[in-house]
Amino acid sequence: MQKIKVLIGFLCLFTGYVAAAPAPAEKEVAQAVDQLTQAMLHLDLKQLDALTSDKLTYGHSSGKVQNKAQFIADLETHTSAFKTLEMQNQTVTLQGDTALVRNHFHALAVNSGVEVPTDIDNFQVWQKQKGKWLLIGRQAYKY
């Protein structure tokens, strides 16, 4: 009888642990967001290209909207660059092969040579295409 109680207790604990653990797809999306963040910070053009959809729409908090080529070109030409960049307070919501990501964008940006402390919020849309999570949309906004 004691063994059954211990077994039931263990199963209850294990079930709670599994339920609390993030889903594997959520971890994959979070990893893709982190990889994109690091690619932007370290100007990894190959990784920027690999993590973004050819049909990307990238919205800035100023209202400026760019396609993939424009987004990458601004980083490549140092029109936009970062001394520091991190995404904070991130949430990931999955709906099939689409992930909705909200986070706080905290950075020391360098825009046309001028350092600009930046704190904005982001809404990103990621889609799983051919087994990879790609950014298809992003809109930043002032919080």
Coordinates of N, CA, C and O in Angstrom, one line a residue:
M1 N 0.8 -1.2 0.0 CA 0.0 0.0 0.0 C 0.9 1.3 0.0 O 0.6 2.2 -0.7
Q2 N 1.9 1.2 0.8 CA 2.8 2.4 0.9 C 3.5 2.7 -0.5 O 3.6 3.8 -0.9
K3 N 3.9 1.6 -1.2 CA 4.5 1.7 -2.5 C 3.5 2.4 -3.5 O 4.0 3.2 -4.3
I4 N 2.3 2.0 -3.4 CA 1.3 2.6 -4.3 C 1.1 4.1 -4.1 O 1.1 4.9 -5.0
K5 N 1.1 4.5 -2.8 CA 1.0 5.9 -2.4 C 2.2 6.7 -3.0 O 2.1 7.8 -3.5
V6 N 3.4 6.1 -2.8 CA 4.6 6.7 -3.3 C 4.6 6.9 -4.8 O 4.9 7.9 -5.4
L7 N 4.2 5.8 -5.5 CA 4.1 5.8 -6.9 C 3.1 6.9 -7.4 O 3.4 7.7 -8.3
I8 N 1.9 7.0 -6.8 CA 0.9 8.0 -7.1 C 1.4 9.4 -6.9 O 1.3 10.3 -7.7
G9 N 2.1 9.6 -5.8 CA 2.7 10.9 -5.5 C 3.7 11.3 -6.5 O 3.8 12.4 -7.0
F10 N 4.6 10.3 -6.9 CA 5.6 10.6 -7.9 C 5.0 10.9 -9.2 O 5.4 11.9 -9.9
L11 N 3.9 10.2 -9.6 CA 3.3 10.5 -10.9 C 2.6 11.8 -10.9 O 2.7 12.6 -11.9
C12 N 2.0 12.2 -9.8 CA 1.5 13.6 -9.7 C 2.5 14.6 -9.8 O 2.3 15.6 -10.5
L13 N 3.6 14.5 -9.1 CA 4.7 15.5 -9.2 C 5.3 15.5 -10.7 O 5.5 16.6 -11.2
F14 N 5.5 14.4 -11.3 CA 6.0 14.3 -12.6 C 5.1 14.9 -13.6 O 5.5 15.7 -14.5
T15 N 3.8 14.6 -13.5 CA 2.8 15.2 -14.4 C 2.8 16.7 -14.3 O 2.7 17.4 -15.3
G16 N 2.9 17.3 -13.0 CA 2.9 18.7 -12.9 C 4.2 19.3 -13.5 O 4.1 20.4 -14.1
Y17 N 5.3 18.6 -13.4 CA 6.5 19.1 -13.9 C 6.4 19.2 -15.4 O 6.8 20.1 -16.1
V18 N 5.9 18.1 -16.0 CA 5.8 18.1 -17.5 C 4.8 19.2 -18.0 O 5.1 19.8 -19.0
A19 N 3.7 19.4 -17.3 CA 2.8 20.4 -17.7 C 3.4 21.8 -17.6 O 3.0 22.6 -18.4
A20 N 4.2 22.0 -16.6 CA 4.8 23.3 -16.4 C 6.0 23.6 -17.4 O 6.4 24.7 -17.6
A21 N 6.6 22.6 -18.0 CA 7.7 22.7 -18.9 C 7.2 23.3 -20.2 O 6.2 23.0 -20.7
P22 N 8.0 24.3 -20.8 CA 7.6 24.9 -22.0 C 7.6 23.8 -23.1 O 8.4 22.9 -23.1
A23 N 6.7 23.9 -24.1 CA 6.6 23.0 -25.2 C 7.9 23.1 -26.0 O 8.5 24.2 -26.1
P24 N 8.3 22.0 -26.7 CA 9.5 22.0 -27.5 C 9.4 23.1 -28.6 O 10.4 23.8 -28.8
A25 N 8.2 23.3 -29.2 CA 8.1 24.3 -30.2 C 8.3 25.7 -29.7 O 9.0 26.6 -30.3
E26 N 7.9 26.0 -28.5 CA 8.1 27.3 -27.8 C 9.6 27.5 -27.6 O 10.1 28.6 -27.8
K27 N 10.3 26.5 -27.2 CA 11.7 26.6 -27.0 C 12.4 26.9 -28.4 O 13.3 27.7 -28.4
E28 N 11.9 26.2 -29.4 CA 12.5 26.5 -30.7 C 12.3 27.9 -31.2 O 13.3 28.5 -31.7
V29 N 11.1 28.4 -31.0 CA 10.9 29.8 -31.3 C 11.7 30.8 -30.5 O 12.3 31.7 -31.0
A30 N 11.8 30.6 -29.2 CA 12.6 31.4 -28.3 C 14.1 31.4 -28.8 O 14.8 32.4 -28.8
Q31 N 14.5 30.2 -29.2 CA 15.9 30.1 -29.7 C 16.1 30.9 -31.0 O 17.1 31.5 -31.2
A32 N 15.1 30.8 -31.9 CA 15.2 31.6 -33.1 C 15.2 33.1 -32.9 O 16.0 33.8 -33.5
V33 N 14.4 33.5 -31.9 CA 14.4 35.0 -31.5 C 15.8 35.3 -31.0 O 16.3 36.4 -31.4
D34 N 16.3 34.5 -30.2 CA 17.7 34.8 -29.6 C 18.7 34.8 -30.7 O 19.6 35.7 -30.7
Q35 N 18.6 33.9 -31.7 CA 19.6 33.8 -32.8 C 19.5 35.1 -33.6 O 20.5 35.7 -34.0
L36 N 18.3 35.5 -33.9 CA 18.1 36.8 -34.6 C 18.6 38.0 -33.9 O 19.3 38.8 -34.4
T37 N 18.4 38.0 -32.6 CA 18.9 39.1 -31.7 C 20.4 39.1 -31.8 O 21.0 40.2 -32.0
Q38 N 21.1 38.0 -31.7 CA 22.5 37.9 -31.7 C 23.0 38.3 -33.1 O 24.1 38.9 -33.3
A39 N 22.3 37.9 -34.2 CA 22.7 38.2 -35.5 C 22.6 39.7 -35.8 O 23.5 40.3 -36.4
M40 N 21.6 40.4 -35.2 CA 21.5 41.8 -35.3 C 22.6 42.5 -34.5 O 23.2 43.5 -35.0
L41 N 22.9 42.0 -33.3 CA 24.0 42.6 -32.5 C 25.3 42.5 -33.1 O 26.1 43.4 -33.1
H42 N 25.6 41.3 -33.6 CA 27.0 41.0 -34.2 C 27.1 41.1 -35.7 O 28.1 40.7 -36.3
L43 N 26.0 41.6 -36.3 CA 26.0 41.8 -37.8 C 26.4 40.5 -38.5 O 27.3 40.5 -39.4
D44 N 25.6 39.5 -38.2 CA 25.8 38.2 -38.9 C 24.8 38.2 -40.1 O 23.7 37.7 -39.9
L45 N 25.2 38.6 -41.2 CA 24.3 38.8 -42.4 C 23.8 37.4 -42.9 O 22.6 37.3 -43.3
K46 N 24.6 36.4 -42.8 CA 24.2 35.1 -43.3 C 23.0 34.6 -42.3 O 22.0 34.1 -42.8
Q47 N 23.2 34.8 -41.0 CA 22.2 34.4 -40.1 C 20.9 35.2 -40.2 O 19.8 34.7 -40.1
L48 N 21.1 36.5 -40.4 CA 19.9 37.4 -40.6 C 19.1 36.9 -41.8 O 17.9 36.9 -41.8
D49 N 19.8 36.6 -42.9 CA 19.1 36.1 -44.1 C 18.4 34.8 -43.8 O 17.2 34.6 -44.2
A50 N 19.1 33.9 -43.1 CA 18.5 32.5 -42.8 C 17.3 32.6 -41.9 O 16.5 31.7 -42.0
L51 N 17.2 33.6 -41.0 CA 16.1 33.6 -40.0 C 14.9 34.5 -40.4 O 13.9 34.5 -39.7
T52 N 15.0 35.1 -41.6 CA 13.9 36.0 -42.0 C 13.3 35.5 -43.3 O 14.0 35.1 -44.2
S53 N 12.0 35.7 -43.4 CA 11.3 35.3 -44.6 C 11.6 36.3 -45.8 O 11.8 37.5 -45.5
D54 N 11.5 35.8 -47.0 CA 11.7 36.6 -48.1 C 10.6 37.7 -48.2 O 10.8 38.7 -48.9
K55 N 9.5 37.4 -47.6 CA 8.4 38.4 -47.6 C 8.2 39.1 -46.3 O 7.2 39.6 -45.9
L56 N 9.3 39.3 -45.6 CA 9.3 39.9 -44.3 C 8.8 41.3 -44.4 O 9.1 42.1 -45.3
T57 N 8.0 41.7 -43.4 CA 7.6 43.1 -43.2 C 8.0 43.5 -41.8 O 7.7 42.8 -40.8
Y58 N 8.9 44.4 -41.7 CA 9.6 44.8 -40.5 C 9.3 46.2 -40.1 O 9.8 47.2 -40.7
G59 N 8.4 46.4 -39.1 CA 8.0 47.7 -38.7 C 8.7 48.2 -37.5 O 9.0 47.5 -36.5
H60 N 9.1 49.5 -37.6 CA 9.8 50.2 -36.5 C 8.8 51.0 -35.7 O 7.8 51.4 -36.1
S61 N 9.3 51.4 -34.5 CA 8.4 52.2 -33.6 C 8.1 53.6 -34.2 O 7.1 54.2 -33.8
S62 N 8.9 54.0 -35.1 CA 8.7 55.3 -35.7 C 7.6 55.3 -36.8 O 7.2 56.3 -37.3
G63 N 7.2 54.1 -37.2 CA 6.2 53.9 -38.2 C 6.9 53.5 -39.5 O 6.2 53.0 -40.5
K64 N 8.2 53.5 -39.6 CA 8.9 53.1 -40.8 C 8.7 51.6 -41.0 O 8.8 50.8 -40.0
V65 N 8.4 51.1 -42.2 CA 8.2 49.7 -42.5 C 9.2 49.3 -43.6 O 9.3 50.0 -44.6
Q66 N 9.9 48.2 -43.4 CA 10.9 47.7 -44.3 C 10.6 46.3 -44.8 O 10.0 45.5 -44.1
N67 N 11.1 46.0 -46.0 CA 11.1 44.6 -46.4 C 12.4 44.0 -46.0 O 13.3 44.6 -45.3
K68 N 12.6 42.7 -46.3 CA 13.8 42.0 -45.8 C 15.1 42.7 -46.3 O 16.0 42.9 -45.5
A69 N 15.2 43.0 -47.6 CA 16.4 43.6 -48.1 C 16.7 44.9 -47.4 O 17.9 45.2 -47.1
Q70 N 15.7 45.7 -47.2 CA 15.9 47.0 -46.5 C 16.4 46.9 -45.1 O 17.2 47.6 -44.6
F71 N 15.7 45.9 -44.4 CA 16.1 45.6 -43.0 C 17.5 45.2 -42.8 O 18.3 45.8 -42.0
I72 N 18.0 44.3 -43.7 CA 19.4 43.8 -43.6 C 20.3 44.9 -44.1 O 21.4 45.1 -43.5
A73 N 20.0 45.7 -45.1 CA 20.8 46.7 -45.6 C 21.1 47.8 -44.6 O 22.2 48.3 -44.5
D74 N 20.1 48.2 -43.8 CA 20.3 49.1 -42.7 C 21.3 48.7 -41.7 O 22.1 49.5 -41.2
L75 N 21.3 47.4 -41.4 CA 22.3 46.8 -40.5 C 23.7 46.8 -41.2 O 24.7 47.1 -40.6
E76 N 23.7 46.3 -42.4 CA 25.0 46.1 -43.1 C 25.7 47.4 -43.3 O 26.9 47.4 -43.2
T77 N 25.0 48.5 -43.6 CA 25.6 49.8 -43.9 C 25.8 50.6 -42.6 O 26.3 51.7 -42.6
H78 N 25.4 50.0 -41.5 CA 25.5 50.6 -40.2 C 24.6 51.8 -40.0 O 24.9 52.7 -39.2
T79 N 23.6 51.9 -40.9 CA 22.6 53.0 -40.7 C 22.0 52.7 -39.3 O 21.7 53.6 -38.5
S80 N 21.8 51.4 -39.0 CA 21.3 51.0 -37.7 C 22.3 49.9 -37.2 O 22.8 49.1 -38.0
A81 N 22.7 50.1 -36.0 CA 23.7 49.1 -35.4 C 23.4 49.1 -33.9 O 22.6 49.9 -33.3
F82 N 24.0 48.2 -33.2 CA 23.8 48.0 -31.7 C 25.1 47.8 -31.0 O 25.9 47.0 -31.4
K83 N 25.2 48.5 -29.9 CA 26.3 48.2 -28.9 C 25.8 47.2 -28.0 O 26.6 46.3 -27.6
T84 N 24.6 47.2 -27.6 CA 24.0 46.2 -26.7 C 22.6 46.0 -27.3 O 21.9 46.9 -27.8
L85 N 22.1 44.7 -27.1 CA 20.7 44.4 -27.5 C 20.3 43.2 -26.8 O 21.0 42.1 -26.8
E86 N 19.1 43.3 -26.2 CA 18.5 42.1 -25.6 C 17.0 42.2 -25.6 O 16.5 43.3 -25.5
M87 N 16.4 41.0 -25.7 CA 14.9 40.9 -25.6 C 14.6 40.5 -24.2 O 15.2 39.5 -23.7
Q88 N 13.7 41.2 -23.6 CA 13.3 40.9 -22.2 C 11.8 40.6 -22.1 O 11.0 41.0 -23.0
N89 N 11.4 40.0 -21.0 CA 10.0 39.7 -20.7 C 9.2 39.1 -21.9 O 8.2 39.6 -22.3
Q90 N 9.8 38.1 -22.5 CA 9.3 37.5 -23.7 C 8.2 36.5 -23.4 O 8.3 35.7 -22.5
T91 N 7.2 36.5 -24.3 CA 6.1 35.5 -24.3 C 6.0 34.9 -25.7 O 6.2 35.7 -26.6
V92 N 5.7 33.6 -25.8 CA 5.5 33.0 -27.0 C 4.2 32.3 -27.0 O 3.9 31.5 -26.1
T93 N 3.4 32.5 -28.0 CA 2.1 31.9 -28.1 C 2.0 31.1 -29.5 O 2.3 31.8 -30.5
L94 N 1.8 29.9 -29.4 CA 1.7 29.1 -30.6 C 0.3 28.8 -31.2 O -0.6 28.7 -30.4
Q95 N 0.2 28.9 -32.5 CA -1.0 28.5 -33.2 C -0.7 27.8 -34.4 O -0.3 28.4 -35.4
G96 N -0.6 26.4 -34.3 CA -0.1 25.6 -35.4 C 1.3 25.9 -35.8 O 2.2 25.9 -35.0
D97 N 1.5 26.3 -37.1 CA 2.9 26.6 -37.5 C 3.2 28.1 -37.4 O 4.2 28.6 -38.0
T98 N 2.4 28.8 -36.6 CA 2.7 30.2 -36.4 C 2.9 30.5 -35.0 O 2.2 30.0 -34.1
A99 N 3.8 31.4 -34.7 CA 4.1 31.8 -33.3 C 4.0 33.3 -33.2 O 4.6 34.0 -34.0
L100 N 3.4 33.7 -32.1 CA 3.3 35.1 -31.8 C 4.2 35.4 -30.6 O 4.1 34.8 -29.6
V101 N 5.1 36.4 -30.8 CA 6.1 36.7 -29.8 C 5.9 38.1 -29.4 O 5.9 39.0 -30.3
R102 N 5.9 38.3 -28.1 CA 5.9 39.7 -27.6 C 7.1 39.8 -26.7 O 7.4 38.9 -25.9
N103 N 7.9 40.9 -26.8 CA 9.0 41.1 -25.9 C 9.3 42.6 -25.8 O 8.8 43.4 -26.5
H104 N 10.2 42.9 -24.8 CA 10.7 44.2 -24.6 C 12.1 44.3 -25.3 O 13.0 43.5 -24.9
F105 N 12.3 45.3 -26.1 CA 13.5 45.4 -26.9 C 14.4 46.5 -26.1 O 14.0 47.7 -26.1
H106 N 15.4 46.0 -25.5 CA 16.3 46.9 -24.7 C 17.6 47.0 -25.4 O 18.3 46.0 -25.5
A107 N 18.1 48.2 -25.8 CA 19.3 48.3 -26.5 C 20.0 49.6 -26.4 O 19.4 50.6 -26.0
L108 N 21.3 49.6 -26.7 CA 22.0 50.9 -26.9 C 22.2 50.8 -28.4 O 23.1 50.1 -28.9
A109 N 21.4 51.5 -29.2 CA 21.5 51.5 -30.6 C 22.4 52.6 -31.1 O 22.7 53.6 -30.3
V110 N 22.9 52.5 -32.3 CA 23.8 53.5 -32.9 C 23.1 53.8 -34.3 O 23.2 52.9 -35.2
N111 N 22.5 54.9 -34.3 CA 21.8 55.3 -35.6 C 22.6 56.4 -36.2 O 22.7 57.5 -35.7
S112 N 23.1 56.1 -37.4 CA 23.9 57.1 -38.2 C 25.0 57.7 -37.3 O 25.3 58.9 -37.3
G113 N 25.7 56.8 -36.5 CA 26.8 57.2 -35.6 C 26.4 57.8 -34.3 O 27.3 58.1 -33.5
V114 N 25.1 58.0 -34.0 CA 24.7 58.6 -32.7 C 24.1 57.5 -31.9 O 23.3 56.7 -32.3
E115 N 24.7 57.4 -30.6 CA 24.2 56.4 -29.7 C 22.8 56.8 -29.1 O 22.6 58.0 -28.7
V116 N 21.9 55.8 -29.2 CA 20.5 56.1 -28.8 C 20.0 55.0 -27.8 O 19.8 53.9 -28.3
P117 N 19.8 55.3 -26.6 CA 19.3 54.3 -25.7 C 17.8 54.0 -26.2 O 17.1 54.9 -26.5
T118 N 17.5 52.7 -26.3 CA 16.3 52.3 -26.9 C 15.5 51.3 -26.0 O 16.1 50.3 -25.7
D119 N 14.3 51.7 -25.7 CA 13.4 50.8 -24.9 C 12.1 50.8 -25.6 O 11.4 51.8 -25.5
I120 N 11.7 49.8 -26.3 CA 10.4 49.7 -27.0 C 9.9 48.3 -26.8 O 10.6 47.4 -26.3
D121 N 8.7 48.1 -27.2 CA 8.1 46.7 -27.2 C 8.0 46.2 -28.6 O 7.9 47.0 -29.6
N122 N 8.0 44.9 -28.8 CA 7.9 44.3 -30.1 C 6.8 43.3 -30.1 O 6.5 42.6 -29.1
F123 N 6.2 43.2 -31.3 CA 5.3 42.1 -31.6 C 5.9 41.4 -32.8 O 6.0 42.1 -33.9
Q124 N 6.2 40.1 -32.7 CA 6.8 39.4 -33.9 C 5.9 38.3 -34.3 O 5.3 37.6 -33.4
V125 N 5.9 38.0 -35.5 CA 5.2 36.8 -36.1 C 6.2 35.9 -36.7 O 6.9 36.3 -37.6
W126 N 6.3 34.7 -36.2 CA 7.2 33.7 -36.8 C 6.4 32.6 -37.4 O 5.3 32.2 -36.9
Q127 N 6.9 32.0 -38.4 CA 6.2 30.8 -39.1 C 7.2 29.7 -39.4 O 8.3 30.0 -39.8
K128 N 6.7 28.5 -39.1 CA 7.6 27.4 -39.4 C 7.4 27.0 -40.9 O 6.4 26.7 -41.4
Q129 N 8.6 27.1 -41.6 CA 8.6 26.9 -43.0 C 9.7 25.9 -43.3 O 10.9 26.1 -43.0
K130 N 9.4 24.8 -43.9 CA 10.4 23.7 -44.2 C 11.2 23.3 -43.0 O 12.4 23.2 -43.1
G131 N 10.5 23.2 -41.9 CA 11.2 22.8 -40.6 C 12.0 23.8 -39.9 O 12.6 23.6 -38.9
K132 N 11.9 25.1 -40.3 CA 12.7 26.2 -39.7 C 11.7 27.3 -39.3 O 10.8 27.6 -40.1
W133 N 11.9 27.9 -38.2 CA 11.1 29.1 -37.8 C 11.7 30.4 -38.4 O 12.9 30.6 -38.3
L134 N 10.9 31.1 -39.2 CA 11.3 32.3 -39.8 C 10.5 33.5 -39.4 O 9.3 33.4 -39.2
L135 N 11.1 34.6 -39.2 CA 10.4 35.9 -38.9 C 9.7 36.3 -40.1 O 10.4 36.6 -41.2
I136 N 8.4 36.5 -40.1 CA 7.6 37.0 -41.2 C 7.1 38.4 -41.0 O 6.8 39.1 -41.9
G137 N 7.0 38.8 -39.7 CA 6.5 40.1 -39.4 C 7.0 40.6 -38.1 O 7.1 39.8 -37.1
R138 N 7.2 41.9 -38.0 CA 7.6 42.5 -36.7 C 7.1 43.9 -36.7 O 7.2 44.6 -37.7
Q139 N 6.5 44.3 -35.6 CA 6.1 45.7 -35.3 C 6.6 46.1 -34.0 O 6.2 45.5 -33.0
A140 N 7.4 47.1 -33.9 CA 7.8 47.7 -32.7 C 6.9 48.9 -32.3 O 6.3 49.5 -33.2
Y141 N 6.7 49.1 -31.0 CA 5.8 50.2 -30.6 C 6.4 50.8 -29.3 O 7.0 50.0 -28.5
K142 N 6.1 52.0 -29.0 CA 6.5 52.6 -27.8 C 5.6 52.1 -26.7 O 4.4 52.0 -26.8
Y143 N 6.2 51.8 -25.5 CA 5.4 51.2 -24.4 C 5.1 52.3 -23.4 O 5.6 53.3 -23.4

